[in-house]
Amino acid sequence: MNKKKGFNPVWTDRAPEIGTYRSIFKWGAPDRFKHPNAGFYALLKDELGVTDADFQKKRNQGNEPVRCDIPIGLSTDQIHKFKEMVGEDNVATDDYARVKYSNGKTAEEIMKLRREIVDDLADLVVHPRHKEDVHHIVAYCNEQRIPVYVHGGGSSVTMGFRCVKGGISLDMGKHMNKLLELNEANHTATVQPGILGPQYEDILNNAPSLMQAKRKYTCGHFPQSFEFSSVGGWIAASGSGQQSTYYGDMCDIVISQEYVTPVGEFKTLDYPGTATGPKVNDIMKGSEGTFGVMVGATLKIFRYMPENRQRFAFVFPDWPSAVDGAREVCQGEFGMPSVFRISDPEETEIAMRLYGIDGTVIDKGISLRGYKPGKRCICVGQAEGSLSYAKHVKKNIKKVCRANKAMYIGGYPMKNWEHGRYADPYMREDLDDFGIMVDTLEAGVTWDNIHELYAGVRKFIKSRKRTACMTHASHFYPQGTNLYFIFISRMDDIDEYRKFQSGIIDRIQDNGGSLSHHHGVGKMISPWIKKHLGSQQMDVLRALKHHFDPNGIMNPGGTLGFD
Amino acid sequence: MNKKKGFNPVWTDRAPEIGTYRSIFKWGAPDRFKHPNAGFYALLKDELGVTDADFQKKRNQGNEPVRCDIPIGLSTDQIHKFKEMVGEDNVATDDYARVKYSNGKTAEEIMKLRREIVDDLADLVVHPRHKEDVHHIVAYCNEQRIPVYVHGGGSSVTMGFRCVKGGISLDMGKHMNKLLELNEANHTATVQPGILGPQYEDILNNAPSLMQAKRKYTCGHFPQSFEFSSVGGWIAASGSGQQSTYYGDMCDIVISQEYVTPVGEFKTLDYPGTATGPKVNDIMKGSEGTFGVMVGATLKIFRYMPENRQRFAFVFPDWPSAVDGAREVCQGEFGMPSVFRISDPEETEIAMRLYGIDGTVIDKGISLRGYKPGKRCICVGQAEGSLSYAKHVKKNIKKVCRANKAMYIGGYPMKNWEHGRYADPYMREDLDDFGIMVDTLEAGVTWDNIHELYAGVRKFIKSRKRTACMTHASHFYPQGTNLYFIFISRMDDIDEYRKFQSGIIDRIQDNGGSLSHHHGVGKMISPWIKKHLGSQQMDVLRALKHHFDPNGIMNPGGTLGFD
């Protein structure tokens, strides 16, 4: 694709040294990279007003070994007690582990780690082996008033598990990462919370050979963090996968949960339908580790039939047409697509490059038909399920999109999106290396408010000079969707970043978006939550918090607007 | 159909006198009736071992005017205060109103009213005009410690609103019964809780002429009590409609709720997807009036396209085949039917008569093909949505059912079911008039436990001599379904009935069913709820109860297992 010859930055292509800050904040696998391609690089320069000269020298790469001067805030007796509970091997006190298991993937955390700034640190990292360990740990921490932060995959972008009050980071990933039961009659799987996406999906996909199952299954939940996030995290933060329009959000997928809390332990019931009062399973969804430690979950699983996927892509003449088309797809009652994404004009121009459309026959066709850059909007997606269902859905989507002035451009762009779906976050390091911040915020929205939210948030982001703002909607319901804002700008100063981010959240709030569609609240969005929910609803959540965790040991320090 | 000449009981065919007990306990419209047809009557005699002689003399008809000797437990000042708040016309103190608004439709309540036994009585009936009235009433009742029971349509079969501690019965039906907003962009409607099913559905069906809407809509929720139950009641008791397999249960349909509680007022947010902690909307679903008074709700609505309905019916050779077929329909990912019902062998024989199949060409075809009475199971249903979707679903259901040894018998039986769908409860009075009790209990169940639950409950019911037990499943999920048990027996004694009912609930519990799939808990099932949920989960619900209603004025006396 790189047709124009010229300068290309030297992106980092080597795994970070073990023990460095970079090895903590780098996204994904140490030895995997995705660099901005030439088209994207050219566009970045245009949009951000940077030049090749700005891409000569890397800064704040975090290549130094982690070291911190924050003493462990627990007594020798306490540390000894933890070692007794879970075994010496499962307690870590070294700087590296403490930093690694205390930090998620927010822009702010990355900025800090790049600058070797370490605060908000767990005293210990504890790797429980099983439910019984968790039982003893929670009981002891409750007695000793030691904060407990639960770490799943570590991919939180809301400071969900950030250990702002010290205490322990309870890592579920080392041991509590098993699939415990596959129930083919019920189409459910029971897992421990620390299992990561690929591990879980692989077992389901290969259930016949691995578990003597009759069929192959899929989990149906594929967030962008899929490869490095845990099932427990998906539930705790109320996540949504990129195929949620068909499979449902995590809150629809989780059938039951098992918890150890400071006041006791329970497993909710497995009925898919029941009328026995408010459902404790619902109450625990999205509780972000503030009520207790999840030790198990039973989830819906679905038949794995990738051979039936029907891919499609369209170009709409403008954003309002794309929104109208998407709404009709959701409300037309002909079945739902699994992936469905509409990009606004600014994202479309980047997507044309990222999906490899730029400069192809498709590109020419689009232009010939009068779909203008800066107005046109790309849509990619796929239908799943049984073959005839998937075909039926695709056929109807074509009809609806065409009725909304879209041009069908085949399945090729969707294939490209699919190919790169988990790789985009890798580009963050490349940009950060040259002082370019890329980050995202997102919101749930009802159909009748989508244009107001879009315009209000975008106006603020674009009010900052030389800032790219790409927006898409990617999770659809008959009643609304989400808006996902990606913003890119030169920015080096943490306080400046905080102020900018805070301004965006303000605009989401002011323009009627929900504060998060699927990232969660954590400690990052929590300052806004009380106004968002209102004091009456906050009091309901506080009553639950007080019930489960009277001593405030579970994920303390602001999560969900508590304490 | 009545081919055999012979004795036919004289069923009651006159509306009850105004002011009588019968006018309270009679199901539905005073002047509507559905009598057992000759086929059903013949079968009843066979099954219950009764003869024509038992149908000569009616008993306990409740034709006497309501009178009770329970004095009003409120002071003159308090009564005066309520009249001041809502106006003289909206407070009733007469015996008839007090009895009417304190009684639901359980077998036990009907048995009592037939015998002029009145206990558990509201002191006053109050008809609030609007949210502000509710605000003043709840504040005053909280201050004065006066119990508040909320009455919607009055169709509870769990003693949901039964006024066991006196106080006021707050009737939402007289004034707070409006559709407040139709939002076509979001496909939602906002209503007051007292609106009844037909009123709500009529407005939606006729939205273009009544509300200048662009389309016709449907509410998608059609419980058997549809004609005499309120939207508020649907939500409060966590109901399911007969088309829930497609449209979802009420917990899926309700987008947001507005409440007045003893500690404050709030309206939950309208986002179809959001990740901002546990959802207060979820917490309020199924709370059965124990947390506060619902004053508004926003619900999903759907396009009204009855012309697209695709009806079907099948006969399976036996119950296991019917269950296997139904499970495959739910798990096959080709779209879901709206109505789907499988009847066990005993219900099938009655259904053949009620659906008018008995003695027809279809009947002969079924027998010729070797589907044996006492083993064969009927299935009726329909698909909805867009025309091509509905056709696609029906086509696939045919394929699945045939693969499970079923014979397709056309759409005619489904038409008949549809025709009589709301009328069956009218037969209860006819049977009760001759001392024959007919009642139902139901449970949610996972697929892997359906046969155990079916066998366990049925064994107990059939252990009572001369008792008919008809069972069906009618709400389907990929993970399970419900079992609905209808039992008919001669039974005159209230204590005997209680013991029998209690034995059935024990068996539901012992055999792993949920205590209710869609009737709710009320004060009838509540003695079992703590064991069902476990003490830890009960404590969670109690914490919420304590938060919302510290003085215990909201639906006190056992509902949901509280107090």
GROMACS .gro file of N, CA and C in nm, chain B residues 414-497:
model
  252
  977MET      N    1  -5.337  -2.414   1.619
  977MET     CA    2  -5.282  -2.290   1.675
  977MET      C    3  -5.387  -2.180   1.669
  978LYS      N    4  -5.462  -2.174   1.560
  978LYS     CA    5  -5.570  -2.076   1.549
  978LYS      C    6  -5.670  -2.095   1.662
  979ASN      N    7  -5.700  -2.219   1.690
  979ASN     CA    8  -5.795  -2.246   1.798
  979ASN      C    9  -5.738  -2.210   1.934
  980TRP      N   10  -5.613  -2.239   1.954
  980TRP     CA   11  -5.550  -2.201   2.080
  980TRP      C   12  -5.558  -2.049   2.097
  981GLU      N   13  -5.523  -1.981   1.990
  981GLU     CA   14  -5.521  -1.835   1.990
  981GLU      C   15  -5.659  -1.781   2.027
  982HIS      N   16  -5.757  -1.839   1.965
  982HIS     CA   17  -5.894  -1.795   1.987
  982HIS      C   18  -5.933  -1.807   2.135
  983GLY      N   19  -5.889  -1.914   2.198
  983GLY     CA   20  -5.931  -1.938   2.336
  983GLY      C   21  -5.828  -1.897   2.440
  984ARG      N   22  -5.720  -1.831   2.396
  984ARG     CA   23  -5.604  -1.814   2.484
  984ARG      C   24  -5.633  -1.742   2.615
  985TYR      N   25  -5.723  -1.645   2.612
  985TYR     CA   26  -5.751  -1.572   2.737
  985TYR      C   27  -5.877  -1.624   2.806
  986ALA      N   28  -5.944  -1.721   2.744
  986ALA     CA   29  -6.076  -1.760   2.794
  986ALA      C   30  -6.073  -1.876   2.894
  987ASP      N   31  -5.969  -1.957   2.891
  987ASP     CA   32  -5.967  -2.077   2.977
  987ASP      C   33  -5.992  -2.048   3.125
  988PRO      N   34  -5.935  -1.938   3.180
  988PRO     CA   35  -5.959  -1.917   3.323
  988PRO      C   36  -6.108  -1.903   3.360
  989TYR      N   37  -6.190  -1.870   3.261
  989TYR     CA   38  -6.333  -1.858   3.291
  989TYR      C   39  -6.394  -1.991   3.335
  990MET      N   40  -6.331  -2.101   3.295
  990MET     CA   41  -6.388  -2.232   3.331
  990MET      C   42  -6.375  -2.262   3.480
  991ARG      N   43  -6.286  -2.188   3.546
  991ARG     CA   44  -6.264  -2.216   3.687
  991ARG      C   45  -6.394  -2.204   3.768
  992GLU      N   46  -6.469  -2.098   3.745
  992GLU     CA   47  -6.595  -2.081   3.820
  992GLU      C   48  -6.689  -2.199   3.799
  993ASP      N   49  -6.699  -2.244   3.675
  993ASP     CA   50  -6.788  -2.356   3.646
  993ASP      C   51  -6.750  -2.479   3.729
  994LEU      N   52  -6.622  -2.506   3.734
  994LEU     CA   53  -6.578  -2.624   3.809
  994LEU      C   54  -6.594  -2.602   3.958
  995ASP      N   55  -6.552  -2.485   4.004
  995ASP     CA   56  -6.566  -2.454   4.147
  995ASP      C   57  -6.712  -2.466   4.193
  996ASP      N   58  -6.803  -2.427   4.107
  996ASP     CA   59  -6.946  -2.434   4.144
  996ASP      C   60  -6.988  -2.576   4.183
  997PHE      N   61  -6.914  -2.674   4.130
  997PHE     CA   62  -6.948  -2.813   4.163
  997PHE      C   63  -6.839  -2.879   4.247
  998GLY      N   64  -6.762  -2.794   4.318
  998GLY     CA   65  -6.665  -2.847   4.413
  998GLY      C   66  -6.541  -2.908   4.349
  999ILE      N   67  -6.514  -2.869   4.226
  999ILE     CA   68  -6.393  -2.919   4.162
  999ILE      C   69  -6.291  -2.806   4.152
 1000MET      N   70  -6.176  -2.828   4.214
 1000MET     CA   71  -6.072  -2.727   4.220
 1000MET      C   72  -5.982  -2.741   4.097
 1001VAL      N   73  -5.955  -2.630   4.034
 1001VAL     CA   74  -5.854  -2.631   3.928
 1001VAL      C   75  -5.755  -2.520   3.961
 1002ASP      N   76  -5.628  -2.554   3.960
 1002ASP     CA   77  -5.527  -2.452   3.992
 1002ASP      C   78  -5.398  -2.486   3.919
 1003THR      N   79  -5.302  -2.395   3.928
 1003THR     CA   80  -5.176  -2.413   3.855
 1003THR      C   81  -5.058  -2.373   3.943
 1004LEU      N   82  -4.946  -2.437   3.916
 1004LEU     CA   83  -4.818  -2.391   3.972
 1004LEU      C   84  -4.715  -2.407   3.861
 1005GLU      N   85  -4.608  -2.333   3.870
 1005GLU     CA   86  -4.515  -2.335   3.756
 1005GLU      C   87  -4.375  -2.309   3.805
 1006ALA      N   88  -4.279  -2.342   3.723
 1006ALA     CA   89  -4.139  -2.334   3.764
 1006ALA      C   90  -4.050  -2.310   3.643
 1007GLY      N   91  -3.941  -2.239   3.665
 1007GLY     CA   92  -3.836  -2.229   3.564
 1007GLY      C   93  -3.747  -2.352   3.576
 1008VAL      N   94  -3.686  -2.393   3.465
 1008VAL     CA   95  -3.605  -2.515   3.471
 1008VAL      C   96  -3.498  -2.510   3.362
 1009THR      N   97  -3.383  -2.569   3.392
 1009THR     CA   98  -3.279  -2.580   3.289
 1009THR      C   99  -3.305  -2.709   3.210
 1010TRP      N  100  -3.254  -2.712   3.087
 1010TRP     CA  101  -3.281  -2.829   3.002
 1010TRP      C  102  -3.235  -2.959   3.067
 1011ASP      N  103  -3.123  -2.954   3.138
 1011ASP     CA  104  -3.068  -3.081   3.189
 1011ASP      C  105  -3.147  -3.135   3.307
 1012ASN      N  106  -3.249  -3.059   3.351
 1012ASN     CA  107  -3.324  -3.103   3.468
 1012ASN      C  108  -3.474  -3.116   3.441
 1013ILE      N  109  -3.515  -3.099   3.317
 1013ILE     CA  110  -3.658  -3.092   3.288
 1013ILE      C  111  -3.729  -3.225   3.316
 1014HIS      N  112  -3.664  -3.336   3.286
 1014HIS     CA  113  -3.733  -3.464   3.306
 1014HIS      C  114  -3.747  -3.499   3.454
 1015GLU      N  115  -3.644  -3.465   3.530
 1015GLU     CA  116  -3.650  -3.489   3.674
 1015GLU      C  117  -3.761  -3.406   3.739
 1016LEU      N  118  -3.765  -3.278   3.703
 1016LEU     CA  119  -3.868  -3.190   3.760
 1016LEU      C  120  -4.007  -3.237   3.719
 1017TYR      N  121  -4.021  -3.268   3.592
 1017TYR     CA  122  -4.150  -3.314   3.541
 1017TYR      C  123  -4.197  -3.438   3.617
 1018ALA      N  124  -4.109  -3.534   3.627
 1018ALA     CA  125  -4.147  -3.661   3.690
 1018ALA      C  126  -4.174  -3.642   3.839
 1019GLY      N  127  -4.090  -3.565   3.905
 1019GLY     CA  128  -4.102  -3.548   4.050
 1019GLY      C  129  -4.231  -3.479   4.090
 1020VAL      N  130  -4.265  -3.371   4.020
 1020VAL     CA  131  -4.387  -3.297   4.055
 1020VAL      C  132  -4.510  -3.377   4.017
 1021ARG      N  133  -4.504  -3.434   3.898
 1021ARG     CA  134  -4.618  -3.511   3.849
 1021ARG      C  135  -4.648  -3.631   3.938
 1022LYS      N  136  -4.543  -3.694   3.983
 1022LYS     CA  137  -4.563  -3.811   4.069
 1022LYS      C  138  -4.642  -3.773   4.195
 1023PHE      N  139  -4.604  -3.658   4.251
 1023PHE     CA  140  -4.675  -3.615   4.372
 1023PHE      C  141  -4.821  -3.581   4.342
 1024ILE      N  142  -4.844  -3.506   4.236
 1024ILE     CA  143  -4.982  -3.466   4.204
 1024ILE      C  144  -5.067  -3.590   4.176
 1025LYS      N  145  -5.010  -3.682   4.101
 1025LYS     CA  146  -5.087  -3.801   4.065
 1025LYS      C  147  -5.103  -3.898   4.183
 1026SER      N  148  -5.024  -3.878   4.289
 1026SER     CA  149  -5.038  -3.965   4.406
 1026SER      C  150  -5.170  -3.937   4.477
 1027ARG      N  151  -5.224  -3.821   4.448
 1027ARG     CA  152  -5.359  -3.795   4.498
 1027ARG      C  153  -5.457  -3.861   4.401
 1028LYS      N  154  -5.544  -3.942   4.455
 1028LYS     CA  155  -5.634  -4.017   4.368
 1028LYS      C  156  -5.721  -3.924   4.286
 1029ARG      N  157  -5.753  -3.971   4.168
 1029ARG     CA  158  -5.850  -3.901   4.085
 1029ARG      C  159  -5.815  -3.753   4.065
 1030THR      N  160  -5.692  -3.730   4.034
 1030THR     CA  161  -5.648  -3.593   4.010
 1030THR      C  162  -5.588  -3.584   3.871
 1031ALA      N  163  -5.639  -3.490   3.793
 1031ALA     CA  164  -5.582  -3.468   3.660
 1031ALA      C  165  -5.461  -3.375   3.673
 1032CYS      N  166  -5.359  -3.402   3.597
 1032CYS     CA  167  -5.242  -3.313   3.596
 1032CYS      C  168  -5.197  -3.293   3.452
 1033MET      N  169  -5.215  -3.174   3.403
 1033MET     CA  170  -5.174  -3.142   3.266
 1033MET      C  171  -5.053  -3.050   3.273
 1034THR      N  172  -4.956  -3.082   3.194
 1034THR     CA  173  -4.831  -3.005   3.203
 1034THR      C  174  -4.789  -2.956   3.064
 1035HIS      N  175  -4.740  -2.833   3.059
 1035HIS     CA  176  -4.680  -2.787   2.934
 1035HIS      C  177  -4.558  -2.701   2.962
 1036ALA      N  178  -4.480  -2.681   2.857
 1036ALA     CA  179  -4.370  -2.583   2.860
 1036ALA      C  180  -4.406  -2.478   2.757
 1037SER      N  181  -4.387  -2.351   2.791
 1037SER     CA  182  -4.440  -2.247   2.703
 1037SER      C  183  -4.354  -2.122   2.693
 1038HIS      N  184  -4.241  -2.121   2.761
 1038HIS     CA  185  -4.148  -2.007   2.753
 1038HIS      C  186  -4.009  -2.065   2.734
 1039PHE      N  187  -3.949  -2.033   2.623
 1039PHE     CA  188  -3.828  -2.105   2.585
 1039PHE      C  189  -3.704  -2.017   2.574
 1040TYR      N  190  -3.594  -2.076   2.614
 1040TYR     CA  191  -3.462  -2.012   2.608
 1040TYR      C  192  -3.362  -2.117   2.561
 1041PRO      N  193  -3.251  -2.075   2.507
 1041PRO     CA  194  -3.149  -2.175   2.474
 1041PRO      C  195  -3.105  -2.255   2.596
 1042GLN      N  196  -3.118  -2.195   2.715
 1042GLN     CA  197  -3.068  -2.261   2.836
 1042GLN      C  198  -3.175  -2.339   2.913
 1043GLY      N  199  -3.298  -2.326   2.875
 1043GLY     CA  200  -3.402  -2.397   2.948
 1043GLY      C  201  -3.540  -2.350   2.911
 1044THR      N  202  -3.636  -2.381   2.999
 1044THR     CA  203  -3.776  -2.345   2.970
 1044THR      C  204  -3.849  -2.335   3.104
 1045ASN      N  205  -3.980  -2.346   3.098
 1045ASN     CA  206  -4.059  -2.353   3.221
 1045ASN      C  207  -4.145  -2.478   3.216
 1046LEU      N  208  -4.192  -2.521   3.331
 1046LEU     CA  209  -4.297  -2.624   3.332
 1046LEU      C  210  -4.417  -2.565   3.403
 1047TYR      N  211  -4.531  -2.584   3.342
 1047TYR     CA  212  -4.655  -2.527   3.394
 1047TYR      C  213  -4.749  -2.643   3.424
 1048PHE      N  214  -4.781  -2.658   3.553
 1048PHE     CA  215  -4.863  -2.771   3.598
 1048PHE      C  216  -5.005  -2.724   3.627
 1049ILE      N  217  -5.102  -2.786   3.562
 1049ILE     CA  218  -5.243  -2.755   3.589
 1049ILE      C  219  -5.301  -2.879   3.655
 1050PHE      N  220  -5.357  -2.862   3.775
 1050PHE     CA  221  -5.410  -2.980   3.843
 1050PHE      C  222  -5.557  -2.958   3.875
 1051ILE      N  223  -5.633  -3.064   3.860
 1051ILE     CA  224  -5.779  -3.058   3.878
 1051ILE      C  225  -5.820  -3.175   3.965
 1052SER      N  226  -5.898  -3.145   4.068
 1052SER     CA  227  -5.941  -3.252   4.157
 1052SER      C  228  -6.063  -3.207   4.234
 1053ARG      N  229  -6.138  -3.301   4.281
 1053ARG     CA  230  -6.246  -3.263   4.374
 1053ARG      C  231  -6.180  -3.222   4.503
 1054MET      N  232  -6.214  -3.105   4.551
 1054MET     CA  233  -6.153  -3.063   4.675
 1054MET      C  234  -6.236  -2.949   4.731
 1055ASP      N  235  -6.279  -2.967   4.852
 1055ASP     CA  236  -6.371  -2.870   4.909
 1055ASP      C  237  -6.312  -2.799   5.029
 1056ASP      N  238  -6.208  -2.859   5.085
 1056ASP     CA  239  -6.159  -2.812   5.213
 1056ASP      C  240  -6.034  -2.725   5.194
 1057ILE      N  241  -6.037  -2.607   5.252
 1057ILE     CA  242  -5.928  -2.513   5.232
 1057ILE      C  243  -5.795  -2.567   5.287
 1058ASP      N  244  -5.802  -2.625   5.405
 1058ASP     CA  245  -5.678  -2.677   5.462
 1058ASP      C  246  -5.621  -2.793   5.380
 1059GLU      N  247  -5.712  -2.874   5.330
 1059GLU     CA  248  -5.668  -2.984   5.244
 1059GLU      C  249  -5.599  -2.926   5.120
 1060TYR      N  250  -5.659  -2.821   5.065
 1060TYR     CA  251  -5.600  -2.759   4.948
 1060TYR      C  252  -5.460  -2.705   4.979
   0.00000   0.00000   0.00000
